[in-house]
Coordinates of C-alpha atoms in Angstrom, one line a residue:
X11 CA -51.0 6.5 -39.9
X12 CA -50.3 5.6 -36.7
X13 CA -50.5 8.7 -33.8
X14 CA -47.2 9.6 -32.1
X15 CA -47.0 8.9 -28.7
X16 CA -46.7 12.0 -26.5
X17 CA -45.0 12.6 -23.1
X18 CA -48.6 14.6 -20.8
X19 CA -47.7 17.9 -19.9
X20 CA -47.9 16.5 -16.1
X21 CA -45.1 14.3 -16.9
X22 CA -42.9 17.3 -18.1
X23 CA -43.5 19.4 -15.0
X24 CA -42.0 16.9 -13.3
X25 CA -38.8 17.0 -15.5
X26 CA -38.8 20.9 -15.4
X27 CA -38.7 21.0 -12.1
X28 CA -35.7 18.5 -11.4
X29 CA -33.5 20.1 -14.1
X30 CA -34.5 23.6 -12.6
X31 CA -33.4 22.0 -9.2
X32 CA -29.9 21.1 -10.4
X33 CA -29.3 24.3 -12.3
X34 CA -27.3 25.6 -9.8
X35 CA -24.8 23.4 -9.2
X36 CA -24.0 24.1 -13.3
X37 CA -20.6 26.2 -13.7
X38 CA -20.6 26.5 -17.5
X39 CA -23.3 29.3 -19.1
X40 CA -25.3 27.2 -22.1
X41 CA -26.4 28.9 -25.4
X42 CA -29.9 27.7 -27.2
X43 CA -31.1 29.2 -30.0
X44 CA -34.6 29.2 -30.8
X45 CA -35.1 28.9 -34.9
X46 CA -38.8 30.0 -35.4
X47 CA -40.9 29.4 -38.5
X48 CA -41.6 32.7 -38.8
X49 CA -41.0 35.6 -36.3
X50 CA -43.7 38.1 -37.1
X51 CA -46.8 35.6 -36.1
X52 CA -48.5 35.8 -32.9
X53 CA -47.5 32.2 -31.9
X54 CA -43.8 32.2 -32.2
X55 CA -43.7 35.6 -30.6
X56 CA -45.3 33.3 -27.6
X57 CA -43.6 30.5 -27.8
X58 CA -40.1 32.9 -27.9
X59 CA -41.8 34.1 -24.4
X60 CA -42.0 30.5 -22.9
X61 CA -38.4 29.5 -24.4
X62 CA -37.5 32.6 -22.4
X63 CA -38.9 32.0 -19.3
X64 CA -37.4 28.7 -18.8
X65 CA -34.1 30.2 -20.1
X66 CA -34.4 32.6 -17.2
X67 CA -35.6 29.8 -14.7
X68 CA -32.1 28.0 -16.0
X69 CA -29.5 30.8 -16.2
X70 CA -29.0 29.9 -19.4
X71 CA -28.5 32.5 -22.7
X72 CA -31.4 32.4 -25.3
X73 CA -30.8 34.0 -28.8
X74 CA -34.2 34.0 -30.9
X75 CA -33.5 34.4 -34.7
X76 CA -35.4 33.8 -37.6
X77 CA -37.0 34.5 -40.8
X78 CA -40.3 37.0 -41.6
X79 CA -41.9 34.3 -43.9
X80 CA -42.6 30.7 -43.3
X81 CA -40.3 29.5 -46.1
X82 CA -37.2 27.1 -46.3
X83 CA -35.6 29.4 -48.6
X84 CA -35.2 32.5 -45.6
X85 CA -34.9 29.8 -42.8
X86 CA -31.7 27.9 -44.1
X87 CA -29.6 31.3 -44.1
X88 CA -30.5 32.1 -41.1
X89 CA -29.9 28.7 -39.8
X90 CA -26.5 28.7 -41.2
X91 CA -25.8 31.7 -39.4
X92 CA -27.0 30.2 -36.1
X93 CA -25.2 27.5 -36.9
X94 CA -21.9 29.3 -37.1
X95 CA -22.5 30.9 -33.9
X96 CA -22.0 27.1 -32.2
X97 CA -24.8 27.5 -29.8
X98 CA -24.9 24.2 -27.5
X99 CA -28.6 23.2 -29.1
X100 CA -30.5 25.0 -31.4
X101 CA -34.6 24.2 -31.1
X102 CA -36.4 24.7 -34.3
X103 CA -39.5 25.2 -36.5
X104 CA -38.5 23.3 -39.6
X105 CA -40.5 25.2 -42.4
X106 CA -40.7 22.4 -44.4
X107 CA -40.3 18.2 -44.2
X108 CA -37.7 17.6 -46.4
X109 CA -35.2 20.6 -47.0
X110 CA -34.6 21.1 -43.9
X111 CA -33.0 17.4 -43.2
X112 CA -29.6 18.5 -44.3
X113 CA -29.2 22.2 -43.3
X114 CA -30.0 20.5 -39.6
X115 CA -27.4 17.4 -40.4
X116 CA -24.8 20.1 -40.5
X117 CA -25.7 21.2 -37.1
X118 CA -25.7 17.8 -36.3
X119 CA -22.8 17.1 -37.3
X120 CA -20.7 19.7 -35.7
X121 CA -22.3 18.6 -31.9
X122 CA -24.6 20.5 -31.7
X123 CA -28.2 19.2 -30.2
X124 CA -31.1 19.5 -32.1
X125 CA -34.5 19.6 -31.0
X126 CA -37.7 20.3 -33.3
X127 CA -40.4 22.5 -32.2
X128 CA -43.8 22.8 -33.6
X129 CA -42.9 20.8 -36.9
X130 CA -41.0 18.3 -37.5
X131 CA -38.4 16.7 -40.5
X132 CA -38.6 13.6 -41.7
X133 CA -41.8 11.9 -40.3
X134 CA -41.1 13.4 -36.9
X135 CA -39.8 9.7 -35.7
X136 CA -36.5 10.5 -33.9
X137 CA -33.8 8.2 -33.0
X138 CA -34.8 5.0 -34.0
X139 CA -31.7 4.5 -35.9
X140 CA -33.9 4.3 -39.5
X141 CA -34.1 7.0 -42.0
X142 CA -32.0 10.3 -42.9
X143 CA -34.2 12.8 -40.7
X144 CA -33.8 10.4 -37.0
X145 CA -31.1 12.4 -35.5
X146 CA -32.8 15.0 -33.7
X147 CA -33.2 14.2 -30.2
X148 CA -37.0 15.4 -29.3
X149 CA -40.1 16.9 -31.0
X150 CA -41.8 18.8 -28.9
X151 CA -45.4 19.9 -30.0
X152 CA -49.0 19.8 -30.0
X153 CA -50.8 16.6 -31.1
X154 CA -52.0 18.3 -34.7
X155 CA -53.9 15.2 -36.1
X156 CA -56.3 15.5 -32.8
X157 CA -55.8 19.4 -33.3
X158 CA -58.1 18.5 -36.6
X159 CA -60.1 16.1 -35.3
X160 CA -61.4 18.5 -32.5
X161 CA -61.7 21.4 -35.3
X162 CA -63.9 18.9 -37.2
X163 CA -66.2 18.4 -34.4
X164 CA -66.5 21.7 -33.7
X165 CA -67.5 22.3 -37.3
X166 CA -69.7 20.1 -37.8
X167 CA -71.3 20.9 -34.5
X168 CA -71.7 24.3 -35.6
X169 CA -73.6 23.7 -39.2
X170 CA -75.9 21.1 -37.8
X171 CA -73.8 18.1 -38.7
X172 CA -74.4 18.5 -42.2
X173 CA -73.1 20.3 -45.2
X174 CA -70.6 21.2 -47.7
X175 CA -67.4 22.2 -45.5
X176 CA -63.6 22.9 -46.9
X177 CA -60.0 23.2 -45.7
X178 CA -58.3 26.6 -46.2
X179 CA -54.6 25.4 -45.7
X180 CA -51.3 26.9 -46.6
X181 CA -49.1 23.9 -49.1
X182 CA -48.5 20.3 -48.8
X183 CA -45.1 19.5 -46.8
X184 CA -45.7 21.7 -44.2
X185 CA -46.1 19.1 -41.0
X186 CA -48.2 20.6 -38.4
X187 CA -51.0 21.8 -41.3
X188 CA -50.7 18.4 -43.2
X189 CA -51.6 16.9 -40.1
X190 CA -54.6 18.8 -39.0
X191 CA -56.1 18.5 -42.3
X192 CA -55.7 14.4 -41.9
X193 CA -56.8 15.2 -38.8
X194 CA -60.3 17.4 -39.7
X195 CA -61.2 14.9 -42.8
X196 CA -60.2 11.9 -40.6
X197 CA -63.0 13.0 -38.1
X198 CA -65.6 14.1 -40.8
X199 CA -65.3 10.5 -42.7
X200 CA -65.7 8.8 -39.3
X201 CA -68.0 10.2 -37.5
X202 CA -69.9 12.5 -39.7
X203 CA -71.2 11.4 -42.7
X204 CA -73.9 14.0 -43.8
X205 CA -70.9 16.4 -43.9
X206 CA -69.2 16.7 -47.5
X207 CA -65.3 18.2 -47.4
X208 CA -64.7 19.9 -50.5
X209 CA -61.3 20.0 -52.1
X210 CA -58.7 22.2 -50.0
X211 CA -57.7 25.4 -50.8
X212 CA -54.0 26.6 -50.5
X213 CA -52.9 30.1 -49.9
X214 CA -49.7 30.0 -49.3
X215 CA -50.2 31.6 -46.0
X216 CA -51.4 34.8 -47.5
X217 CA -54.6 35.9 -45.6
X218 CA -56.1 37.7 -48.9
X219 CA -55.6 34.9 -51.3
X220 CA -57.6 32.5 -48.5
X221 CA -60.4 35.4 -48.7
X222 CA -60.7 35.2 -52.1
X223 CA -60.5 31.6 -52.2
X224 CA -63.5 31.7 -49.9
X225 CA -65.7 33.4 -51.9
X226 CA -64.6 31.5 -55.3
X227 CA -65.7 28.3 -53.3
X228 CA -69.0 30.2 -52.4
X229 CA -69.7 31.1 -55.7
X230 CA -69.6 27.1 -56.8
X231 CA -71.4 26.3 -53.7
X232 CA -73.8 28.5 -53.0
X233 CA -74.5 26.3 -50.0
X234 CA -71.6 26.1 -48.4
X235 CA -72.0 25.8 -44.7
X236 CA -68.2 26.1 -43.4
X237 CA -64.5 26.5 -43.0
X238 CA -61.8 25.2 -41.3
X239 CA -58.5 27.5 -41.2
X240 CA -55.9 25.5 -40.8
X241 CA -53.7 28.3 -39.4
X242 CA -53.5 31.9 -38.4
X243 CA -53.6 33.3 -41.6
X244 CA -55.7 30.5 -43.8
X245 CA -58.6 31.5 -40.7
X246 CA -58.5 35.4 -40.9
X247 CA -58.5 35.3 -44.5
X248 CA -61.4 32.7 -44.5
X249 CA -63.2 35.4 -41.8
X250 CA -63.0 38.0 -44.4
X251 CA -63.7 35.9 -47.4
X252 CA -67.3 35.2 -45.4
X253 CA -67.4 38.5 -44.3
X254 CA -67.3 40.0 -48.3
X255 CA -69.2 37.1 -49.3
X256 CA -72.4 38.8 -46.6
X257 CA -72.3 35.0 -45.3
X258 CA -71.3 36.1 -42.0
X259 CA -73.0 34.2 -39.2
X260 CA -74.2 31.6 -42.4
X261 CA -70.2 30.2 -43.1
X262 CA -69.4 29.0 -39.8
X263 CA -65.2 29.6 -39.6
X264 CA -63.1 27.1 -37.0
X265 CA -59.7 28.8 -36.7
X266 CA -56.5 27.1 -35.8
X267 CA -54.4 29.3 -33.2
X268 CA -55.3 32.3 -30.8
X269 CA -53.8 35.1 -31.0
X270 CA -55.5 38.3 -30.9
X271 CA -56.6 39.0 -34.1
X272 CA -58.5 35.7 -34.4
X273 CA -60.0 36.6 -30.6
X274 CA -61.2 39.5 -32.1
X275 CA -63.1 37.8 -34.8
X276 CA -64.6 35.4 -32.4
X277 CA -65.7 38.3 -31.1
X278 CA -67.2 40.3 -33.7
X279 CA -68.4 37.0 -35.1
X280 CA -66.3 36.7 -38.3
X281 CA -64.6 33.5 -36.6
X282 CA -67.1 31.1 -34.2
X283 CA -64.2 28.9 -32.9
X284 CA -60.4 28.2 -32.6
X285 CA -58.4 26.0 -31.5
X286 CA -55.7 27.2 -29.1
X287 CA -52.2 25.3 -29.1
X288 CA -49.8 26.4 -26.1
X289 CA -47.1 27.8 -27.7
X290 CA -45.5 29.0 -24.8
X291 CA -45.3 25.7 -23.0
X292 CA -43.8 24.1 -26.4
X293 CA -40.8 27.0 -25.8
X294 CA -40.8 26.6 -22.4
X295 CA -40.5 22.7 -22.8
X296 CA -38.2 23.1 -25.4
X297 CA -35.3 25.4 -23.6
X298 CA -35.7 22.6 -20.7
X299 CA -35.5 19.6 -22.5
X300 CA -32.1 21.5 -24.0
X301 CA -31.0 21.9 -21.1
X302 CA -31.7 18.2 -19.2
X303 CA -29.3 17.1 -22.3
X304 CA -26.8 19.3 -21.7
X305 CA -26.7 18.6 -18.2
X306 CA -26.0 14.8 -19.0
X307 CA -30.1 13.9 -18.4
X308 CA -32.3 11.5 -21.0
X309 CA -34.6 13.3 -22.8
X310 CA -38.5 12.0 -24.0
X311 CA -38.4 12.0 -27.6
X312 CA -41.8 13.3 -28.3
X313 CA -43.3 15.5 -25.9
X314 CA -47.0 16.7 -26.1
X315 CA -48.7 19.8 -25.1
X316 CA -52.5 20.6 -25.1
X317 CA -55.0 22.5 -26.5
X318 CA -57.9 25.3 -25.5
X319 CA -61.3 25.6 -27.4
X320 CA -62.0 29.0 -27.4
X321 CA -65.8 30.4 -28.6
X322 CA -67.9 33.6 -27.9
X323 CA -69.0 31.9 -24.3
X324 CA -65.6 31.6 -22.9
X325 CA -63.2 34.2 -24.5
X326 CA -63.7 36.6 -21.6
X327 CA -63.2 33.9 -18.8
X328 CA -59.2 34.4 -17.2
X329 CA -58.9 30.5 -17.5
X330 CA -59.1 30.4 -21.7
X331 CA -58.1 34.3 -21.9
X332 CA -54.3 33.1 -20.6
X333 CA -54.3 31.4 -23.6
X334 CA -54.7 33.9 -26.2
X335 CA -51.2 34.2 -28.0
X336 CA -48.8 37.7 -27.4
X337 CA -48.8 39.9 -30.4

């Protein structure tokens, strides 16, 4: 697959701080609405903070609203509902690839702007003028295939470079976790050969079904050496899988996302490392690039934001902690 090219964060700085710079001379009062995939986790609740702060920067009017599961079947009502609203651009967390191409083409469709955050429709490719899913104008998000790759490493760092290892993931057609797993089993294959990736696990994003996942994989491979989460919930119920297993410290667990809970493990030692998105500068990013469209300015259609590692060492140090995600 080829990798997306991304816009650095440097880059959009410098965009941010043009638009901000012509904000004033703006009579009319813009609406965005931020669609998350889910509004109870740790990382929207973040990135809702970022969206806001850029709203504030902007004077424009932010209206947050979404579902309490990750699921296409509570996000389309309450896109339809944002949708009749008639915000000027909606930014959104599609919850899955495909049926969420034409709920958005409706929004489309009556001028409104779209801009995916975090995930993407279609293969994330925007306006190239091919394909059904092309017509939102940016996707603004982390690079998740490298977000895998650098979970692999750390991994495989962590066991030795050796071992049985597995992916605790959520379903297939879910972007951002499709992609790390390519990601994590891209590395392994490459780069380290003495490690052995057992067949993935979904949970459906429900923390106790990835525990007791964890320990059914255990009991088939009494030495299995180690996890990687591919999200908030696939990690903290791997922790606790490990943890009821008495493997912890033995099951090394590589988390995906920072918020507090996961911190915690790290910790405590139920989790040894995550990998931190920025959430907050994808919402932040987002409400701007909304804005520079509005406003009559061209737009990056893929812009990238980084990641922090985050392990026992370094949790405490203010440089990673300002990463950890609001709960």
């Amino acid at each position: 697959m080829k990798r997306r090219s991304f816009l650095g964060a440097a880059s959009a700085l410098a965009l941010t701080f043009s638009i901000a710079t012509s904000a004033v001379a703006q009579d009319k009062k813009y609406t965005i609405a931020l669609v998350p995939g889910l509004t109870t986790d740790a990382f929207y609740i973040t990135m809702q903070k970022g969206a806001q702060a850029a709203a504030d920067a902007l004077g424009v009017e932010l209206v947050f609203q979404g579902a309490p599961d990750f699921n296409p079947v509570t996000q389309v009502p309450v896109l339809d509902a944002v949708i009749a609203r008639a915000p000027d651009a909606i930014l959104i967390a599609p919850t899955d690839t495909t049926q969420l191409i034409e709920p958005l083409r409706k929004a489309h469709d009556a001028g409104i702007a779209v801009i995916t955050v975090d995930t993407f429709i279609g293969t994330g490719k925007y306006q190239t003028g091919a394909g059904d899913a092309d017509f939102p104008l940016s996707y603004i998000a982390s690079d998740n295939v490298l977000g895998g790759r650098m979970a692999a490493r750390a991994l495989a760092n962590a066991i030795g470079g050796e071992g049985k290892v597995f992916v605790s993931n959520v379903k297939p057609g879910i972007s951002t976790t499709d992609q790390r797993e390519e990601g994590f089993k891209a590395e392994m294959a490459e780069n380290f050969p003495k490690v052995t990736v057992l067949e993935t696990q979904f949970n459906d994003n429900d923390a106790n079904k990835a525990a007791s996942q964890l320990q059914g994989v255990f009991a088939r491979d009494a030495d299995l050496k180690g996890v990687f989460g591919a999200n908030l919930f696939s990690a903290l119920g791997a922790g606790t899988g490990v943890q009821q297993a008495g493997q912890t410290g033995n099951i090394k667990v590589v988390a995906f996302d920072a918020p507090g809970s996961i911190v915690d493990n790290i910790s405590t030692g139920l989790v040894d490392v995550a990998i931190a998105q920025h959430p907050a500068e994808i919402g932040y990013y987002g409400v701007v690039s909304a804005y520079a469209h509005l406003t009559g300015n061209s737009i990056p259609v893929n812009i990238g934001t980084g990641f922090t590692v985050m392990d026992k060492s370094n949790i405490a140090d203010p440089n990673i902690a300002k990463y950890i995600y609001a709960e």
